[in-house]
Amino acid sequence: MSVDPEGPVLVEGPVEIVLADGTVARSDRFMVAVCTCRRSRTYPWCDTSHRRRERADPPQPEDRTP
């Protein structure tokens, strides 16, 4: 198992996770990223929603002097 403070918990699979409502999420993958931030749309699996989204600066108009 590997824990990244800025991201998911990586667990060697296969993995079964019992959710709060009693349902069981299963993955047969050899390595599974489990979401810890709860931002994932595929919770309990990580979809990298924890990554900060940065907007690129809008292009600046060129300074054209006649």
PDB file of C-alpha atoms in Angstrom:
ATOM      1  CA  MET A   1       0.000   0.000   0.000  1.00  0.00           C
ATOM      2  CA  SER A   2       1.215   3.508  -0.791  1.00  0.00           C
ATOM      3  CA  VAL A   3      -0.222   6.754   0.595  1.00  0.00           C
ATOM      4  CA  ASP A   4       0.294  10.081  -1.167  1.00  0.00           C
ATOM      5  CA  PRO A   5      -0.805  13.070   0.974  1.00  0.00           C
ATOM      6  CA  GLU A   6      -1.887  14.875  -2.201  1.00  0.00           C
ATOM      7  CA  GLY A   7      -3.640  11.945  -3.822  1.00  0.00           C
ATOM      8  CA  PRO A   8      -5.107   8.470  -3.568  1.00  0.00           C
ATOM      9  CA  VAL A   9      -4.138   5.394  -1.612  1.00  0.00           C
ATOM     10  CA  LEU A  10      -2.558   2.816  -3.922  1.00  0.00           C
ATOM     11  CA  VAL A  11      -3.474  -0.750  -2.989  1.00  0.00           C
ATOM     12  CA  GLU A  12      -2.372  -4.002  -4.614  1.00  0.00           C
ATOM     13  CA  GLY A  13      -5.447  -5.680  -6.082  1.00  0.00           C
ATOM     14  CA  PRO A  14      -7.775  -7.340  -6.337  1.00  0.00           C
ATOM     15  CA  VAL A  15      -9.699  -5.118  -3.907  1.00  0.00           C
ATOM     16  CA  GLU A  16     -13.156  -5.117  -2.312  1.00  0.00           C
ATOM     17  CA  ILE A  17     -14.370  -1.984  -0.522  1.00  0.00           C
ATOM     18  CA  VAL A  18     -17.550  -1.883   1.545  1.00  0.00           C
ATOM     19  CA  LEU A  19     -19.141   1.563   1.195  1.00  0.00           C
ATOM     20  CA  ALA A  20     -21.121   3.387   3.911  1.00  0.00           C
ATOM     21  CA  ASP A  21     -24.434   2.222   2.420  1.00  0.00           C
ATOM     22  CA  GLY A  22     -23.297  -1.428   2.522  1.00  0.00           C
ATOM     23  CA  THR A  23     -22.660  -1.840  -1.200  1.00  0.00           C
ATOM     24  CA  VAL A  24     -19.412  -3.507  -2.214  1.00  0.00           C
ATOM     25  CA  ALA A  25     -17.134  -2.026  -4.869  1.00  0.00           C
ATOM     26  CA  ARG A  26     -14.762  -4.534  -6.484  1.00  0.00           C
ATOM     27  CA  SER A  27     -11.719  -4.188  -8.688  1.00  0.00           C
ATOM     28  CA  ASP A  28      -9.667  -7.027 -10.162  1.00  0.00           C
ATOM     29  CA  ARG A  29      -6.834  -4.744 -11.282  1.00  0.00           C
ATOM     30  CA  PHE A  30      -3.299  -5.494 -10.054  1.00  0.00           C
ATOM     31  CA  MET A  31      -3.013  -1.950  -8.566  1.00  0.00           C
ATOM     32  CA  VAL A  32      -5.973   0.149  -7.463  1.00  0.00           C
ATOM     33  CA  ALA A  33      -6.098   3.878  -6.662  1.00  0.00           C
ATOM     34  CA  VAL A  34      -8.602   4.454  -3.870  1.00  0.00           C
ATOM     35  CA  CYS A  35      -9.942   8.005  -3.556  1.00  0.00           C
ATOM     36  CA  THR A  36      -9.334   9.745  -0.225  1.00  0.00           C
ATOM     37  CA  CYS A  37     -10.522  13.261  -1.121  1.00  0.00           C
ATOM     38  CA  ARG A  38     -14.075  12.202  -2.109  1.00  0.00           C
ATOM     39  CA  ARG A  39     -13.971  14.455  -5.213  1.00  0.00           C
ATOM     40  CA  SER A  40     -13.895  11.507  -7.604  1.00  0.00           C
ATOM     41  CA  ARG A  41     -16.869  10.952  -9.885  1.00  0.00           C
ATOM     42  CA  THR A  42     -16.005   7.250  -9.796  1.00  0.00           C
ATOM     43  CA  TYR A  43     -15.758   7.037  -5.976  1.00  0.00           C
ATOM     44  CA  PRO A  44     -14.350   4.941  -4.309  1.00  0.00           C
ATOM     45  CA  TRP A  45     -11.904   4.747  -7.224  1.00  0.00           C
ATOM     46  CA  CYS A  46      -9.670   7.728  -7.924  1.00  0.00           C
ATOM     47  CA  ASP A  47     -10.204   9.623 -11.189  1.00  0.00           C
ATOM     48  CA  THR A  48      -7.495  12.260 -10.425  1.00  0.00           C
ATOM     49  CA  SER A  49     -10.050  14.909  -9.420  1.00  0.00           C
ATOM     50  CA  HIS A  50      -7.708  15.745  -6.511  1.00  0.00           C
ATOM     51  CA  ARG A  51      -5.247  17.368  -8.897  1.00  0.00           C
ATOM     52  CA  ARG A  52      -5.348  21.121  -8.877  1.00  0.00           C
ATOM     53  CA  ARG A  53      -6.815  22.588 -11.996  1.00  0.00           C
ATOM     54  CA  GLU A  54      -4.932  25.625 -13.203  1.00  0.00           C
ATOM     55  CA  ARG A  55      -6.239  27.884 -15.888  1.00  0.00           C
ATOM     56  CA  ALA A  56      -3.820  29.070 -18.478  1.00  0.00           C
ATOM     57  CA  ASP A  57      -3.464  32.828 -18.713  1.00  0.00           C
ATOM     58  CA  PRO A  58      -5.490  34.200 -21.609  1.00  0.00           C
ATOM     59  CA  PRO A  59      -3.376  35.211 -24.593  1.00  0.00           C
ATOM     60  CA  GLN A  60      -2.228  38.797 -24.414  1.00  0.00           C
ATOM     61  CA  PRO A  61      -2.778  41.041 -27.441  1.00  0.00           C
ATOM     62  CA  GLU A  62       0.416  41.871 -29.245  1.00  0.00           C
ATOM     63  CA  ASP A  63       1.632  45.447 -28.875  1.00  0.00           C
ATOM     64  CA  ARG A  64       1.609  46.727 -32.455  1.00  0.00           C
ATOM     65  CA  THR A  65       2.808  50.239 -32.983  1.00  0.00           C
ATOM     66  CA  PRO A  66       1.971  51.683 -36.410  1.00  0.00           C
TER      67      PRO A  66
END
